[in-house]
Tab-separated table of C-alpha atoms in Angstrom:
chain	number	residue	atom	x	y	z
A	1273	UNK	CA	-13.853	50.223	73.956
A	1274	UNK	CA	-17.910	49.357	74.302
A	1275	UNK	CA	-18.031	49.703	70.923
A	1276	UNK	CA	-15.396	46.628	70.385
A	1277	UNK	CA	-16.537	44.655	72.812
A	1278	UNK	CA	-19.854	44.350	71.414
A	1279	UNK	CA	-18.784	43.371	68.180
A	1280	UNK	CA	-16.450	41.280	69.949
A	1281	UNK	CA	-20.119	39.314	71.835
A	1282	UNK	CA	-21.945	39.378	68.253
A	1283	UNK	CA	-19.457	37.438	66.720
A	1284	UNK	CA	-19.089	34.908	69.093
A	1285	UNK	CA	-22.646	34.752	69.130
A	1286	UNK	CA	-22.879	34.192	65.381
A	1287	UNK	CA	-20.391	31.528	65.790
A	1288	UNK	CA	-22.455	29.526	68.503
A	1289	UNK	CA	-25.740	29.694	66.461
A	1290	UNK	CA	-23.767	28.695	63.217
A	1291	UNK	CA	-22.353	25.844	65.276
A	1292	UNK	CA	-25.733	24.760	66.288
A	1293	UNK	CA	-27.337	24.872	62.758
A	1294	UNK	CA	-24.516	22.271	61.627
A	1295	UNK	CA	-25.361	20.079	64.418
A	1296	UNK	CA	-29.014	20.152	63.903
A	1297	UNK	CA	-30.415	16.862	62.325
A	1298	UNK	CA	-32.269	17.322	58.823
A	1299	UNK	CA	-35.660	18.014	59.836
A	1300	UNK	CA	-37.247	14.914	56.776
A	1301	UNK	CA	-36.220	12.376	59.312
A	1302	UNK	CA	-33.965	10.653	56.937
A	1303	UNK	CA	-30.183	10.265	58.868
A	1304	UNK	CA	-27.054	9.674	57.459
A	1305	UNK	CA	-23.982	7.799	59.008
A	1306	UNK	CA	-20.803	7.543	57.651
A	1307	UNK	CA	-18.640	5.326	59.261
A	1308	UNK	CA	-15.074	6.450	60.521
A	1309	UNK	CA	-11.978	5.520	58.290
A	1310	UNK	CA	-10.710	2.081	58.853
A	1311	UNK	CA	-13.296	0.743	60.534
A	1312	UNK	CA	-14.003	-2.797	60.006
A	1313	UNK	CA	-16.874	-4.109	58.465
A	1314	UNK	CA	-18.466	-7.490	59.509
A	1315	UNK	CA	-19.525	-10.197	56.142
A	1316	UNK	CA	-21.609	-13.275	56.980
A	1317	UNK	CA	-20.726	-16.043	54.399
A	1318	UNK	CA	-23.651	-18.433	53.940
A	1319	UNK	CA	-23.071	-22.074	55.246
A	1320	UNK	CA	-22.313	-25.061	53.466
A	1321	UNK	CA	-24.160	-27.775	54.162
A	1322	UNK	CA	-23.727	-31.731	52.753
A	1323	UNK	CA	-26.321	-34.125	53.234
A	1324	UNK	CA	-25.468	-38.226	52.605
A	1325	UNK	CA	-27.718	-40.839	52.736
A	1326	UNK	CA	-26.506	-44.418	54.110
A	1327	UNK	CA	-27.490	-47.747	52.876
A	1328	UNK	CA	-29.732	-48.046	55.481
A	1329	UNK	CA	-32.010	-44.670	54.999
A	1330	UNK	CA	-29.692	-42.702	57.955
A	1331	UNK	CA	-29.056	-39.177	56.593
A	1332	UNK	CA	-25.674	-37.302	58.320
A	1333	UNK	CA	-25.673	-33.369	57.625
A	1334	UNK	CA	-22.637	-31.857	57.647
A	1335	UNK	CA	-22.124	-27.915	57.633
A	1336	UNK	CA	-19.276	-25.516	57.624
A	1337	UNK	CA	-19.789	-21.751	58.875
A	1338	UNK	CA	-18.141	-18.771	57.839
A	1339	UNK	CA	-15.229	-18.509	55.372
A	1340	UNK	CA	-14.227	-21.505	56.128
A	1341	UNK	CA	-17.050	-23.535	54.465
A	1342	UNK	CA	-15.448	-23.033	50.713
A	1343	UNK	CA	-12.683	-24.584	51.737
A	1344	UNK	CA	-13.492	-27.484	53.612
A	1345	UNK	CA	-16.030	-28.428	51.470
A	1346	UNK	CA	-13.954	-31.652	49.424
A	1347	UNK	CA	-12.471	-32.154	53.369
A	1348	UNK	CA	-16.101	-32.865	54.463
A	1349	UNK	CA	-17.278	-35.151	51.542
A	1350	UNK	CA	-14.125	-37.184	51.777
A	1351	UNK	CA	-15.135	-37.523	55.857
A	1352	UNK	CA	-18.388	-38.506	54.547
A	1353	UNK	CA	-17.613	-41.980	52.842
A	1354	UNK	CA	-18.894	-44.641	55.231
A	1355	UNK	CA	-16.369	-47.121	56.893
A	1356	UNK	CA	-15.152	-50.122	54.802
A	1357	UNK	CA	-16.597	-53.387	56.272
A	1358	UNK	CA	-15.244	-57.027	56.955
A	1359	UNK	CA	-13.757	-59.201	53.932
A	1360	UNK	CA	-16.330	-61.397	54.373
A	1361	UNK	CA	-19.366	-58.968	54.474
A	1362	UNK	CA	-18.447	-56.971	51.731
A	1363	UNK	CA	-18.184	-59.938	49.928
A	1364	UNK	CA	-22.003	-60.939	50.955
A	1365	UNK	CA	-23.229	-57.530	50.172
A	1366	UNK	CA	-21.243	-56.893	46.867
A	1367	UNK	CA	-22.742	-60.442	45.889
A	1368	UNK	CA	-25.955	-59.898	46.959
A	1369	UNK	CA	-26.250	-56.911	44.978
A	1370	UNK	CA	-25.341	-58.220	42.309
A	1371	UNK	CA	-27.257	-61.310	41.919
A	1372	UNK	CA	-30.229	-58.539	42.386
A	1373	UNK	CA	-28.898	-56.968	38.718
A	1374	UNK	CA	-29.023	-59.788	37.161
A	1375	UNK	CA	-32.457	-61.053	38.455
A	1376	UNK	CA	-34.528	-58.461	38.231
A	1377	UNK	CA	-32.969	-57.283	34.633
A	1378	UNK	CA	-33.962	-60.751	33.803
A	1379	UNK	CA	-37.395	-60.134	35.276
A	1380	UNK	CA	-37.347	-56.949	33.234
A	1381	UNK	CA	-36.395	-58.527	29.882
A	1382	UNK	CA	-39.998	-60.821	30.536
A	1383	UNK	CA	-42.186	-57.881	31.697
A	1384	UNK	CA	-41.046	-54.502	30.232
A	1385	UNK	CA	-42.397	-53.103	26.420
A	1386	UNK	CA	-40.037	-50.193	27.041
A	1387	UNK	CA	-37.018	-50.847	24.449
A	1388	UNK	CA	-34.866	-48.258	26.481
A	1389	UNK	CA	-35.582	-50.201	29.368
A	1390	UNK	CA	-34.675	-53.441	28.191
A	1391	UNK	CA	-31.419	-52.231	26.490
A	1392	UNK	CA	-30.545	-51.121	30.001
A	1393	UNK	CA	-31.568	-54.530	31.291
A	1394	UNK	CA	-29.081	-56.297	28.655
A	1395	UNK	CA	-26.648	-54.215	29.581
A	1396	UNK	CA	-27.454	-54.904	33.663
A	1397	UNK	CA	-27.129	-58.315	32.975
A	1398	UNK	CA	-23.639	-58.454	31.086
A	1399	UNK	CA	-22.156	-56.204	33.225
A	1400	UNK	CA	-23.043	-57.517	36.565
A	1401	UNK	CA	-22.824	-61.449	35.594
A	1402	UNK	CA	-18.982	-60.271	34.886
A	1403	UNK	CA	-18.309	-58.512	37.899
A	1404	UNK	CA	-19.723	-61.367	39.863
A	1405	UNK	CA	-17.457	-63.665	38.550
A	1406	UNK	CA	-14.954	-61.918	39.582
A	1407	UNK	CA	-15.577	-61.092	43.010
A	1408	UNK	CA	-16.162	-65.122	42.900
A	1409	UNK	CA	-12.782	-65.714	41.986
A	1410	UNK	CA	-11.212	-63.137	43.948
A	1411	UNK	CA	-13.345	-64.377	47.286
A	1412	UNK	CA	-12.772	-68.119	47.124
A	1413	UNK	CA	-8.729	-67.501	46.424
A	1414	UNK	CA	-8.757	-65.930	49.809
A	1415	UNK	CA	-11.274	-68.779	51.215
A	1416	UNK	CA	-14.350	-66.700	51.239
A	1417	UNK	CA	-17.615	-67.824	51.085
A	1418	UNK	CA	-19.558	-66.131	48.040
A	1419	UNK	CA	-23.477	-66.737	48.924
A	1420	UNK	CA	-25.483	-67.813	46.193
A	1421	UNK	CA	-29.110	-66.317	47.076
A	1422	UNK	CA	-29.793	-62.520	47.860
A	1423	UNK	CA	-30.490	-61.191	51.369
A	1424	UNK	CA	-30.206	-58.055	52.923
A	1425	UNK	CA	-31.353	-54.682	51.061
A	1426	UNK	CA	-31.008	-55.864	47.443
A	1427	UNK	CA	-33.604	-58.670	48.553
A	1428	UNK	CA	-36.002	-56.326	49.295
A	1429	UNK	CA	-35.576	-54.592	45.940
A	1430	UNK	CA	-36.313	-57.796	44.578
A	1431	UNK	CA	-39.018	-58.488	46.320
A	1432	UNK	CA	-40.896	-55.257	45.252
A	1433	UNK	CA	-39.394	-55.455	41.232
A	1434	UNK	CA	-41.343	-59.181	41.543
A	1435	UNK	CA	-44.490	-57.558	42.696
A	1436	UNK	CA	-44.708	-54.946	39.518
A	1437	UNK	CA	-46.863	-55.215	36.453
A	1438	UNK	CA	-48.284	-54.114	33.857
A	1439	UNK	CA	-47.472	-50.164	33.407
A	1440	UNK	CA	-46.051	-49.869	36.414
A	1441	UNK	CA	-43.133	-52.522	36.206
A	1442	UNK	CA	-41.107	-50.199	33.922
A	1443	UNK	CA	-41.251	-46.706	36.712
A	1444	UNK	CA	-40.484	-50.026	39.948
A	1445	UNK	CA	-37.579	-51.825	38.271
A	1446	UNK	CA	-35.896	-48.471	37.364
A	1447	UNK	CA	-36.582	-46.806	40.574
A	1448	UNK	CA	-35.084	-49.688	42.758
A	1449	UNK	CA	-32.344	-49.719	40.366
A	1450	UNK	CA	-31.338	-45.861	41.061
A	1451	UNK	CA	-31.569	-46.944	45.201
A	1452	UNK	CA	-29.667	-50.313	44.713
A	1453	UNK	CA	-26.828	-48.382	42.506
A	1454	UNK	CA	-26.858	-45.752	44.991
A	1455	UNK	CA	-26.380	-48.288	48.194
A	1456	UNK	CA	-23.798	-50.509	45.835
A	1457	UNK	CA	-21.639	-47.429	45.081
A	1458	UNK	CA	-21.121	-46.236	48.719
A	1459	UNK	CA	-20.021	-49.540	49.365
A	1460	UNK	CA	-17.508	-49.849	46.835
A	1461	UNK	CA	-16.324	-45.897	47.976
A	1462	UNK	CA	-15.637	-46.738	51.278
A	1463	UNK	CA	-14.065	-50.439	50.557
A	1464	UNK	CA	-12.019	-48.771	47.455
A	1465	UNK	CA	-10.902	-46.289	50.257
A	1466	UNK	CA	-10.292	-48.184	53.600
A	1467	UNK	CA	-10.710	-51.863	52.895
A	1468	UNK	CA	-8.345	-54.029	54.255
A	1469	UNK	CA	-8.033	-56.400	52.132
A	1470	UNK	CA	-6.302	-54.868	49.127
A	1471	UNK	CA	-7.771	-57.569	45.991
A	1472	UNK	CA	-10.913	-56.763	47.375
A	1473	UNK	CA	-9.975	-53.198	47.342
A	1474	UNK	CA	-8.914	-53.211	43.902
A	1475	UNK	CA	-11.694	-55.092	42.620
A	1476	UNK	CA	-13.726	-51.739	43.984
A	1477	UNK	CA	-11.694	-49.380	42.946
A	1478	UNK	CA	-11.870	-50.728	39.428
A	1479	UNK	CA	-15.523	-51.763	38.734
A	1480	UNK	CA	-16.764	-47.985	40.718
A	1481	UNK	CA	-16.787	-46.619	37.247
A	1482	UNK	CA	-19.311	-49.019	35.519
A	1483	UNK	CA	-21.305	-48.615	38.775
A	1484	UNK	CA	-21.772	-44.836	38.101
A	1485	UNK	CA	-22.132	-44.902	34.545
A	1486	UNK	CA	-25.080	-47.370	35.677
A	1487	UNK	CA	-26.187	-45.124	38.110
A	1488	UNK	CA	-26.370	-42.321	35.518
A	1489	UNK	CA	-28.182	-43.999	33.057
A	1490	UNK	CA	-30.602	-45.323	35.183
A	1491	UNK	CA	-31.388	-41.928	37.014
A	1492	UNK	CA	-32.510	-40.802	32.994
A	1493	UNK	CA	-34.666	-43.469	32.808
A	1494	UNK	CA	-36.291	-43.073	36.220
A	1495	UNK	CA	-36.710	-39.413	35.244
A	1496	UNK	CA	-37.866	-40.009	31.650
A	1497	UNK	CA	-34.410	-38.591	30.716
């Protein structure tokens, strides 16, 4: 009977110590966790962030956390188009700007030795001379004054494509064309978009092509592209 109850204690012993081997950490300090089945894991997904510059230099960020970014990313630039303006000032603006095309690619034709530059000039100056006519046309039918000098923005890009010479004109005119293109073509998004005025509209939403296909060409030059 002493005899089985002390095998009985030494195997219940070897059992603890056994027990408390397996439970012992590895002595190399490394530890390893494996996490229980079906436990959830936690992803970050990075955030998407647009950036748009206004006509007048005020920059709007927009970002989107979380799985939710990829798809409200088309959602966000579409909120992003600026909010069409009056008849009557789009008409000044749209003008203005392009009386600035015309004028300065003129100016360019006189001053630059660049031939792609003054190609680009020609074609400035046939293209915008045509859509001005037309927003003429379509502005006095509705009894809209169309003003004949520049003002706003595009005079200022005038005013520093006058003050360029020599090696420097060529870098000036097509760096103020990029801006100009890039202030014209908001414009024409948001009036395309939300004008009220629906000639006016159209006229927008048909002559935003050229303007991009301008834009493109002159961000090559600028870049020596």
């Amino acid at each position: 009977m002493k005899k089985l109850l002390l095998i009985t204690a030494f195997s219940l012993a070897s059992v603890g110590m056994a027990a408390a081997q397996t439970a012992t950490p590895p002595t190399d300090g490394t530890v390893a966790a494996t996490p229980p089945a079906g436990a959830a894991t936690s992803t970050m997904t990075p955030a998407a962030t647009a950036t748009t510059t206004a006509a007048d230099g005020t920059t709007t960020t927009t970002t989107a956390t979380g799985t939710a970014a990829a798809g409200t990313t088309e959602a966000a630039g579409a909120a992003a188009v600026m909010p069409a303006i009056a008849p009557q000032d789009f008409v000044n603006s749209a003008a203005s700007g392009g009386m600035f095309e015309v004028q300065s690619s003129e100016l360019a034709l006189e001053r630059s030795q660049t031939p792609a530059v003054q190609e680009f000039a020609r074609m400035m100056i046939a293209d915008h001379s045509a859509a001005n006519e037309e927003l003429k046309a379509v502005a006095e039918g509705k009894g809209l004054t169309v003003p004949t000098e520049i003002a706003g923005p595009p005079a200022e890009h005038m005013s520093a494509v006058q003050a360029a010479e020599g090696e420097a004109f060529d870098q000036t005119y097509m760096q103020h064309q990029v801006q100009a293109h890039e202030e014209t073509i908001m414009m024409f998004q948001a009036e395309a978009q939300n004008g009220s005025d629906p000639d006016l509209r159209a006229f927008a939403e048909k002559t935003l092509p050229t303007l991009n296909a301008h834009l493109q060409h002159a961000q090559g030059l600028a870049t020596g592209n």
